[in-house]
PDB file of C-alpha atoms in Angstrom:
ATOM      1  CA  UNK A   2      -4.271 -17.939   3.414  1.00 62.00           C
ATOM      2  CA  UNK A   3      -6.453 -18.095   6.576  1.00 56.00           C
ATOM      3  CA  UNK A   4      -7.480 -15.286   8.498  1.00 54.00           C
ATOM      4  CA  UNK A   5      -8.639 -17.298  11.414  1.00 51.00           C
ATOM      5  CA  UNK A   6      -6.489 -18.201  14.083  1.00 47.00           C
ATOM      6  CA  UNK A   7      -8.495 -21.434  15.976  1.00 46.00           C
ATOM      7  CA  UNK A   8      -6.026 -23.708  13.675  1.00 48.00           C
ATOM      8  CA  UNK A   9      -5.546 -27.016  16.193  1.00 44.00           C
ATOM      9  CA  UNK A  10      -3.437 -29.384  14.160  1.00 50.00           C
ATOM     10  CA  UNK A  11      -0.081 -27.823  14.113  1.00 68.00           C
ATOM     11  CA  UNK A  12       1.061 -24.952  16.190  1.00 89.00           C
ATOM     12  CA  UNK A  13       1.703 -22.007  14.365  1.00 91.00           C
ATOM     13  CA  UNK A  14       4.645 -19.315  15.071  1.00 90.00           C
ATOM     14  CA  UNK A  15       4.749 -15.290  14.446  1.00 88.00           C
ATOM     15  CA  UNK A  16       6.830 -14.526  11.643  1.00 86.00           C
ATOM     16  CA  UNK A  17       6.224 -11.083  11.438  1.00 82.00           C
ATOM     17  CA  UNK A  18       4.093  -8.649  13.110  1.00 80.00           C
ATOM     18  CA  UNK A  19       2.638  -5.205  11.005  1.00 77.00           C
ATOM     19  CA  UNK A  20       0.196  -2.147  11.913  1.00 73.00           C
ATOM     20  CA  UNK A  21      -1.368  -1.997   8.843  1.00 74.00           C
ATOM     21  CA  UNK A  22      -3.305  -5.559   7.073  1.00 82.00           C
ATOM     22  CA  UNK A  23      -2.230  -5.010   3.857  1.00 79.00           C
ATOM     23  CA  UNK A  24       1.168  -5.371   3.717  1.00 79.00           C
ATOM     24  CA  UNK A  25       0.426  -8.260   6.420  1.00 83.00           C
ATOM     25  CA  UNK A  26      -2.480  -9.852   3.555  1.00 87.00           C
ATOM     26  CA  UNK A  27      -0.095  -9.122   0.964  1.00 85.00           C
ATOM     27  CA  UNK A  28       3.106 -11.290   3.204  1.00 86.00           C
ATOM     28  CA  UNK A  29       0.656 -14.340   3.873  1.00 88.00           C
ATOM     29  CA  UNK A  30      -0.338 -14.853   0.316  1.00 89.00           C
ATOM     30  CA  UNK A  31       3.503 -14.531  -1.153  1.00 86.00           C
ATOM     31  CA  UNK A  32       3.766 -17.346   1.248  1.00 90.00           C
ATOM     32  CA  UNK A  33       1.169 -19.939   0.725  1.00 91.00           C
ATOM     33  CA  UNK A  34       2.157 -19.110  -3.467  1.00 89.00           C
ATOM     34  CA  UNK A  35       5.360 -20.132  -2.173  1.00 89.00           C
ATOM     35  CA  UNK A  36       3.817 -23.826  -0.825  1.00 91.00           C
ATOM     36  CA  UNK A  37       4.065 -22.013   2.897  1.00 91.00           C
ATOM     37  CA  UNK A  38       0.968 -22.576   4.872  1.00 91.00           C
ATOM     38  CA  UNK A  39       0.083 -18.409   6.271  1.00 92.00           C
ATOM     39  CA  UNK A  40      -2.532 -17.290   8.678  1.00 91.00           C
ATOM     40  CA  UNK A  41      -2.952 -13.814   9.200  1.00 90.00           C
ATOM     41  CA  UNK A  42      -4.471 -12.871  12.542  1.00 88.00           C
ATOM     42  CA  UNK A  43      -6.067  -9.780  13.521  1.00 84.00           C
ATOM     43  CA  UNK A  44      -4.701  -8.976  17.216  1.00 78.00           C
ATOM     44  CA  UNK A  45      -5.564  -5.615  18.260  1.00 68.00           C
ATOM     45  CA  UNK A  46      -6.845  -5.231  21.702  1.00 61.00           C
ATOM     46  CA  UNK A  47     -10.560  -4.848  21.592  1.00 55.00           C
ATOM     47  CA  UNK A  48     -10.716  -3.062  24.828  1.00 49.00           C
ATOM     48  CA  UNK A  49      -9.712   0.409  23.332  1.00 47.00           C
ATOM     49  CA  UNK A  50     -10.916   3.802  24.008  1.00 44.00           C
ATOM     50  CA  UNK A  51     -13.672   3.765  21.787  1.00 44.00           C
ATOM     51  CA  UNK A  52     -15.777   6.556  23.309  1.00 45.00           C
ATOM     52  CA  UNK A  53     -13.510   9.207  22.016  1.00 45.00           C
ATOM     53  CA  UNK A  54     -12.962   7.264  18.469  1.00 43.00           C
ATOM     54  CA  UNK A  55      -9.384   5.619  19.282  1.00 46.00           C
ATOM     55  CA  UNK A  56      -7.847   2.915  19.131  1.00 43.00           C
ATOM     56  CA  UNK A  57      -4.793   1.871  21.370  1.00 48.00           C
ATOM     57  CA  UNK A  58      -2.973   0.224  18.606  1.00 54.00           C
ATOM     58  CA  UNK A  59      -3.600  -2.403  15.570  1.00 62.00           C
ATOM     59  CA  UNK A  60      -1.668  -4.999  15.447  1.00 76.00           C
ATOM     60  CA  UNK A  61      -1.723  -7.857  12.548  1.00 82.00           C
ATOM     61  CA  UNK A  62       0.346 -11.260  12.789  1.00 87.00           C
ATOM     62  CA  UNK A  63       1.338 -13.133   9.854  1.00 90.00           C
ATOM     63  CA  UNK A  64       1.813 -16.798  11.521  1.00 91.00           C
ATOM     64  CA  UNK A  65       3.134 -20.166   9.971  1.00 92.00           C
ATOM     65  CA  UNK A  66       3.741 -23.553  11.094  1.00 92.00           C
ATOM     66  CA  UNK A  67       6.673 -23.536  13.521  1.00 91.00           C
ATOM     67  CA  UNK A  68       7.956 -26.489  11.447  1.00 91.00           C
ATOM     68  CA  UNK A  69       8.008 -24.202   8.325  1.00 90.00           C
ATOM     69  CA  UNK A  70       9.222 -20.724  10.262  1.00 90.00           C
ATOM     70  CA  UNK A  71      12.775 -21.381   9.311  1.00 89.00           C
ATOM     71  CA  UNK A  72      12.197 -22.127   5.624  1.00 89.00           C
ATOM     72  CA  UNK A  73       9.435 -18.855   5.299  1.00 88.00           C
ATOM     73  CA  UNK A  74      12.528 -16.563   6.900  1.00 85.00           C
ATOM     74  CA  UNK A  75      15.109 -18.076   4.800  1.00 83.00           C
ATOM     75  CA  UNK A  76      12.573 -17.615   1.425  1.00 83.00           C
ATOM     76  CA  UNK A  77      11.955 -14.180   2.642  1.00 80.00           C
ATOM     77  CA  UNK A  78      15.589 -13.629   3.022  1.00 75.00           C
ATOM     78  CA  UNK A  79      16.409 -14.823  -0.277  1.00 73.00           C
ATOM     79  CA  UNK A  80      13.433 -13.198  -2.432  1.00 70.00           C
ATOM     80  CA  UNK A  81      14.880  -9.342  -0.406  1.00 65.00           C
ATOM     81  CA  UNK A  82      18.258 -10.331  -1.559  1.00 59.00           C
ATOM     82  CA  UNK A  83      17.288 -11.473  -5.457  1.00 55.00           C
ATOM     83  CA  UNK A  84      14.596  -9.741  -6.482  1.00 58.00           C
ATOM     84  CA  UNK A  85      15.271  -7.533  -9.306  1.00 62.00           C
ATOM     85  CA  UNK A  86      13.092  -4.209  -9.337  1.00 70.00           C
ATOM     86  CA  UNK A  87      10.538  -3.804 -12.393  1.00 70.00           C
ATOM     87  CA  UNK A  88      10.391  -1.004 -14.289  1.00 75.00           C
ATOM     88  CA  UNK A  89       6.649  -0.437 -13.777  1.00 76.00           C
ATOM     89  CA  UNK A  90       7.473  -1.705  -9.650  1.00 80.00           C
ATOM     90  CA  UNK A  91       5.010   1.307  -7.674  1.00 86.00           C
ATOM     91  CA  UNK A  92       7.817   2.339  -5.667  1.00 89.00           C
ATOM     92  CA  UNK A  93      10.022   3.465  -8.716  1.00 88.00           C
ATOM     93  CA  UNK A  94       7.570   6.664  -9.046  1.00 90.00           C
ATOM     94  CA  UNK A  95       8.441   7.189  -5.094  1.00 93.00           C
ATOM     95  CA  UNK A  96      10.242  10.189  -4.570  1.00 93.00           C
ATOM     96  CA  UNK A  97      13.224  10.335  -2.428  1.00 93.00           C
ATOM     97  CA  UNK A  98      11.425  11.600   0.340  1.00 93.00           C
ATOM     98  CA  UNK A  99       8.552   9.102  -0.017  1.00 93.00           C
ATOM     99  CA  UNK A 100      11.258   6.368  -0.047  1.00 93.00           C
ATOM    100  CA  UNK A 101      12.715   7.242   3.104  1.00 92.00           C
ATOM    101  CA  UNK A 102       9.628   7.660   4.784  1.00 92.00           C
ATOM    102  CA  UNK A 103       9.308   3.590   3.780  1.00 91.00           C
ATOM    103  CA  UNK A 104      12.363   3.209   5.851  1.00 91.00           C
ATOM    104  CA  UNK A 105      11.440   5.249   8.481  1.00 90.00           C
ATOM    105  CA  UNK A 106       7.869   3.405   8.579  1.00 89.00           C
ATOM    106  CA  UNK A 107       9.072   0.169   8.513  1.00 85.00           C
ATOM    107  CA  UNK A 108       6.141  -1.103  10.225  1.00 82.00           C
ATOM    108  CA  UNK A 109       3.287   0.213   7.904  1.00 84.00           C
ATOM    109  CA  UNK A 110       5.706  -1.865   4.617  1.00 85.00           C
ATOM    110  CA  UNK A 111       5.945  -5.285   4.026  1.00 79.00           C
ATOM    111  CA  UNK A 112      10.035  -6.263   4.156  1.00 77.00           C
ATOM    112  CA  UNK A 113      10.473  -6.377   0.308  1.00 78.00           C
ATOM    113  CA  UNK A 114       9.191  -2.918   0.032  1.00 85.00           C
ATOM    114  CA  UNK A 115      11.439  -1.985   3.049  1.00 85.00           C
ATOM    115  CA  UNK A 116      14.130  -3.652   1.193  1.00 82.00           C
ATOM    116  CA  UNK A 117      13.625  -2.119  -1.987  1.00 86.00           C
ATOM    117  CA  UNK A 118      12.905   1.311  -0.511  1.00 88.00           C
ATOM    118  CA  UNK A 119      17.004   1.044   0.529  1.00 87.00           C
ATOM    119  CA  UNK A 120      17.591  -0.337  -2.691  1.00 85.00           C
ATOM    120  CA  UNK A 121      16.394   2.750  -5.035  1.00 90.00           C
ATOM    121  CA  UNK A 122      18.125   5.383  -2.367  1.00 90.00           C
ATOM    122  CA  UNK A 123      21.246   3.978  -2.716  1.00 87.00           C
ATOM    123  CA  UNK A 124      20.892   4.037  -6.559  1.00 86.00           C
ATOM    124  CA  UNK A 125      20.178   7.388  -6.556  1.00 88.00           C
ATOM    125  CA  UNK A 126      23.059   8.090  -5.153  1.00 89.00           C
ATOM    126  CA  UNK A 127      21.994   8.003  -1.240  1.00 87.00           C
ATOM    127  CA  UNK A 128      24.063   6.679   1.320  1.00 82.00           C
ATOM    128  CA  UNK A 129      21.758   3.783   3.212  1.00 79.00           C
ATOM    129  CA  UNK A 130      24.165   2.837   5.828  1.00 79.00           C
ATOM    130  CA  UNK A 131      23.187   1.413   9.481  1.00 79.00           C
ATOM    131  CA  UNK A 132      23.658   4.754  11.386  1.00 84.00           C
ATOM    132  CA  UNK A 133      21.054   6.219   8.628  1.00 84.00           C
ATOM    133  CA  UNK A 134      18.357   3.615   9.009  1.00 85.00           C
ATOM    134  CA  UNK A 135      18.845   3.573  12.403  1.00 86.00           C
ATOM    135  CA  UNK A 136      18.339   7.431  13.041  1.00 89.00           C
ATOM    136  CA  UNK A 137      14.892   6.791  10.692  1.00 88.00           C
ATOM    137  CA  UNK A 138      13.537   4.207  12.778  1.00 86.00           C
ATOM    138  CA  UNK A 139      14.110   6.219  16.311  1.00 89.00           C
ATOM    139  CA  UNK A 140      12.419   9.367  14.915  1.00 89.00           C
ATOM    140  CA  UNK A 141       9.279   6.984  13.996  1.00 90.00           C
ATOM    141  CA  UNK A 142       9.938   5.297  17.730  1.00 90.00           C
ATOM    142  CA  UNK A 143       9.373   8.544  19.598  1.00 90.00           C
ATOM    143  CA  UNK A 144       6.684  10.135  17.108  1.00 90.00           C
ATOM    144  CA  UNK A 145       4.532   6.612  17.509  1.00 89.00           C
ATOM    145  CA  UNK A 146       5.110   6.882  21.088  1.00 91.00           C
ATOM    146  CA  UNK A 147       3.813  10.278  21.581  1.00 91.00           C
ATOM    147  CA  UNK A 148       0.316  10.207  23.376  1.00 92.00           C
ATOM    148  CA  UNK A 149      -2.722  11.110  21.599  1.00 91.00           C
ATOM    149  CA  UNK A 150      -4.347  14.859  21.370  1.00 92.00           C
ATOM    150  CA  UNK A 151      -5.788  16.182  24.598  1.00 93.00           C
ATOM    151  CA  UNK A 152      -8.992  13.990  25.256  1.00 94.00           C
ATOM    152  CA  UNK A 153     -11.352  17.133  26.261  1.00 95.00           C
ATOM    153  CA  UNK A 154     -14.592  15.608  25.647  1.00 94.00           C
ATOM    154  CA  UNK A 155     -14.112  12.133  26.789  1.00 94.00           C
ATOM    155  CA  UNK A 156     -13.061  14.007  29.793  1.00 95.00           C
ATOM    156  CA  UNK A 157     -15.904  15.823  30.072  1.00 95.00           C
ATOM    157  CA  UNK A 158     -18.203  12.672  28.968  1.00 94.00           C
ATOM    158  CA  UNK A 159     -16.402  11.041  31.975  1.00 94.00           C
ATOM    159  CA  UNK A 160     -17.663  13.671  34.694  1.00 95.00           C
ATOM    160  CA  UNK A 161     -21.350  13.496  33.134  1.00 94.00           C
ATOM    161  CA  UNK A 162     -21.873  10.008  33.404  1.00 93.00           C
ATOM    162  CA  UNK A 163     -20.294  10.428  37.275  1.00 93.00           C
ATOM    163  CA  UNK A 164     -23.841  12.251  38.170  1.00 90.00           C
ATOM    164  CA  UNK A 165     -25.600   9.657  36.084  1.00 87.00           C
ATOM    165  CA  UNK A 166     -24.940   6.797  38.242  1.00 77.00           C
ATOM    166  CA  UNK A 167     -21.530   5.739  37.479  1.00 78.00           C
ATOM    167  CA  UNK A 168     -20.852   3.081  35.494  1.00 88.00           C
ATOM    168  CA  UNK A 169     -19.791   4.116  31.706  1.00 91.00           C
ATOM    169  CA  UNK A 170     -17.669   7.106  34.205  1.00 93.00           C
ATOM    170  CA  UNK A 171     -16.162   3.777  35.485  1.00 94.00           C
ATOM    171  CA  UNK A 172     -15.075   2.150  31.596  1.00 93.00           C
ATOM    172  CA  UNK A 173     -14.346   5.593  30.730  1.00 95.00           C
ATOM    173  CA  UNK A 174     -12.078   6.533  33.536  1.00 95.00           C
ATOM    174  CA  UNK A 175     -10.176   2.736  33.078  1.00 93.00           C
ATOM    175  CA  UNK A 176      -9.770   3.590  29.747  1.00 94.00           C
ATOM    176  CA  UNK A 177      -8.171   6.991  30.164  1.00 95.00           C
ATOM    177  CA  UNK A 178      -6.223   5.798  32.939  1.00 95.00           C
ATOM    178  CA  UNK A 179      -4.586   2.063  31.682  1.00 93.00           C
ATOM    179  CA  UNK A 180      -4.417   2.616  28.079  1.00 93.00           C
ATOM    180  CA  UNK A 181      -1.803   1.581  26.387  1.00 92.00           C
ATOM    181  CA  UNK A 182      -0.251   1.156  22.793  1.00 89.00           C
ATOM    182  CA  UNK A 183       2.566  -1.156  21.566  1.00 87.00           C
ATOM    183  CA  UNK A 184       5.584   0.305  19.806  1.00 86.00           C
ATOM    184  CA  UNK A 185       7.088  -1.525  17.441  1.00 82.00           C
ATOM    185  CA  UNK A 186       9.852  -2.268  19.551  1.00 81.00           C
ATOM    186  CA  UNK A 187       7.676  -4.151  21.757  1.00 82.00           C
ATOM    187  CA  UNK A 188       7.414  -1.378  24.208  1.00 87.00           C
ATOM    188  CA  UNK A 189       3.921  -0.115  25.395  1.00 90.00           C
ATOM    189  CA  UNK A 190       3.607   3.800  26.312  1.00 92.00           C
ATOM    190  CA  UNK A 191       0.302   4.998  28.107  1.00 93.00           C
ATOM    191  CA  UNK A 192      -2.251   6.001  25.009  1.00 93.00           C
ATOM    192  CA  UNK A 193      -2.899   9.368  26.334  1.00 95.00           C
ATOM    193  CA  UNK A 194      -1.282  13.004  28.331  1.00 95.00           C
ATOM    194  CA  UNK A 195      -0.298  12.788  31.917  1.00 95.00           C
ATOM    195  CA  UNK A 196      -3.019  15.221  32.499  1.00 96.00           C
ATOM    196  CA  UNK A 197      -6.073  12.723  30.941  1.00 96.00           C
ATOM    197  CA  UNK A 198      -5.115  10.145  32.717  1.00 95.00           C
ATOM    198  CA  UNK A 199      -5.230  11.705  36.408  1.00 96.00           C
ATOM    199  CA  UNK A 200      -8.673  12.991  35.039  1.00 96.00           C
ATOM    200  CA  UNK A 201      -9.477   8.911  34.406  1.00 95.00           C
ATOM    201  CA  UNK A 202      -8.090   8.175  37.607  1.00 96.00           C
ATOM    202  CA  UNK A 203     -10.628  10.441  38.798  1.00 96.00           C
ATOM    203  CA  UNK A 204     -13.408   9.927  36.852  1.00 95.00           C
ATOM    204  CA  UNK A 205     -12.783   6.165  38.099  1.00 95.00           C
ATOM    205  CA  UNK A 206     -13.240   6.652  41.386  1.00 94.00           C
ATOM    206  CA  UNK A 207     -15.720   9.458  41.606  1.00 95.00           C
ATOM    207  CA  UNK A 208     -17.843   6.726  39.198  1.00 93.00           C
ATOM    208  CA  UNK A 209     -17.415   3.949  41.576  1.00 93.00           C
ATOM    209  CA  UNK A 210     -18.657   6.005  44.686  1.00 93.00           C
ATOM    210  CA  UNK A 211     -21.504   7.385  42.431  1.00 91.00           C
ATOM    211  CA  UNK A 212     -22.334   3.541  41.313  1.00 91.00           C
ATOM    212  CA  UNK A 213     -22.203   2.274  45.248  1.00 90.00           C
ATOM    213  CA  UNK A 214     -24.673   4.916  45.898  1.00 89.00           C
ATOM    214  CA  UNK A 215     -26.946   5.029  43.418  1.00 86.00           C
ATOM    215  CA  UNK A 216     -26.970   1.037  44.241  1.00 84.00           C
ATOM    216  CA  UNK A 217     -27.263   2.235  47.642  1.00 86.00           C
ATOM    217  CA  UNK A 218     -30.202   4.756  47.503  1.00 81.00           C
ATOM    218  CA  UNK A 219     -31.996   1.813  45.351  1.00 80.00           C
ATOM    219  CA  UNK A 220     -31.379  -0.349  47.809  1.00 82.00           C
ATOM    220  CA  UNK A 221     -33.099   1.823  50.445  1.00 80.00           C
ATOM    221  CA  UNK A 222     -35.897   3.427  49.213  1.00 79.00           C
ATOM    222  CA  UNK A 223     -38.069   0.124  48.798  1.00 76.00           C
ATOM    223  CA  UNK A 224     -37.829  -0.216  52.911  1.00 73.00           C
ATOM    224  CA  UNK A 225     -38.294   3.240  53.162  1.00 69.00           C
ATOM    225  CA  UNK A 226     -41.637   3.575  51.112  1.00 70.00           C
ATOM    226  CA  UNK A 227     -42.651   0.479  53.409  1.00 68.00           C
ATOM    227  CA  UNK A 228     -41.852   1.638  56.200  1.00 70.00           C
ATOM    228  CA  UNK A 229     -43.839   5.477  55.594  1.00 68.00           C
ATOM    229  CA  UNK A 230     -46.981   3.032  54.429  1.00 65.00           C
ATOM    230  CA  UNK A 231     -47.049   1.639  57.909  1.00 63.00           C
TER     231      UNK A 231
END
């Protein structure tokens, strides 16, 4: 398994995308033990809103040559559908709860565990039909897509750094503002509340007028100086 993704000799194709490596790590080495070339790749934004310790989303891809995608789905297919579960398998000491929080998390759980998950519900006794899973996975849709806690001091950072000339009020008010994180559905919601991001918006622009005058007023005062030594 390769965790880099400069790979130049055959193109390589996403075959599954998680938000959490080690289900991805543990994926990409099931493959390349099953003769599959894997690469994981690391593809979180690196733009994210580190000032107040956040990050917009992490994102791992488990890749594999596009000439080997269909084979790695139809393997995965088959080892979900075949796969006995041991005795001493980790998620047999699950409880219910814990098992349908798997479900519900799909995205955090490799697909065999996801798989599995279903299987020990329905043998004890659970009914694990589409409408069920379904429900699950839109509850985890709209509590992933919530916006983070109420960014006071980043806020607050934000207006500082304004009177200080401007620029990290610029990064921070672009961060605030354009955020984003990706749902596992593909769609992207704004990272934080309506209300920090008109304070980014502001914080933006108050940071580029302080930044054009502070460049201003540095601008100036070397002609002034001369001009008073006359």
């Amino acid at each position: 398994m390769s965790n880099d993704n400069n790979d130049a000799a055959e193109e390589y194709a996403v075959i599954t995308t998680f938000i959490d490596p080690a289900p991805a790590r543990e994926l990409a080495e099931w493959l390349e033990r099953n003769g599959i070339s894997a690469i994981l790749t690391d593809t979180t934004p690196r733009f994210d809103a580190s000032f107040a310790n956040q990050t917009a989303v992490y994102e791992y891809q488990v890749r594999v040559p596009s000439s080997e995608l269909e084979r790695a789905q139809r393997l995965m297919e088959e080892a979900d559908a075949d796969s006995a579960i041991a005795e001493d398998h980790y998620l047999r000491d699950f409880t219910d709860d814990e098992l349908f929080d798997v479900i519900r998390k799909k995205d955090e759980w490799s697909d065999i565990d996801y798989t599995l998950a279903q299987r020990l519900l329905t043998e004890r006794g659970h009914l694990m039909d589409t409408s069920v899973i379904e429900k699950l996975q839109r509850e985890r849709l709209e509590e992933l897509a919530q916006p983070s806690k109420r960014q006071h001091l980043l806020v607050a950072l934000g207006y500082l750094f304004v009177l200080l000339g401007g620029i990290p009020a610029i990064f921070i008010g672009l961060s605030l503002a354009k955020l984003t994180k990706k749902l596992p559905d593909g769609r992207k919601v704004a990272l934080y509340q309506e209300a920090d991001r008109r304070h980014g918006v502001l914080i933006y622009r108050l940071g580029m007028v302080a930044f054009f005058l502070t460049a201003l007023v540095r601008i100036l005062i070397p002609f002034v100086a001369a001009s008073e030594a006359q």
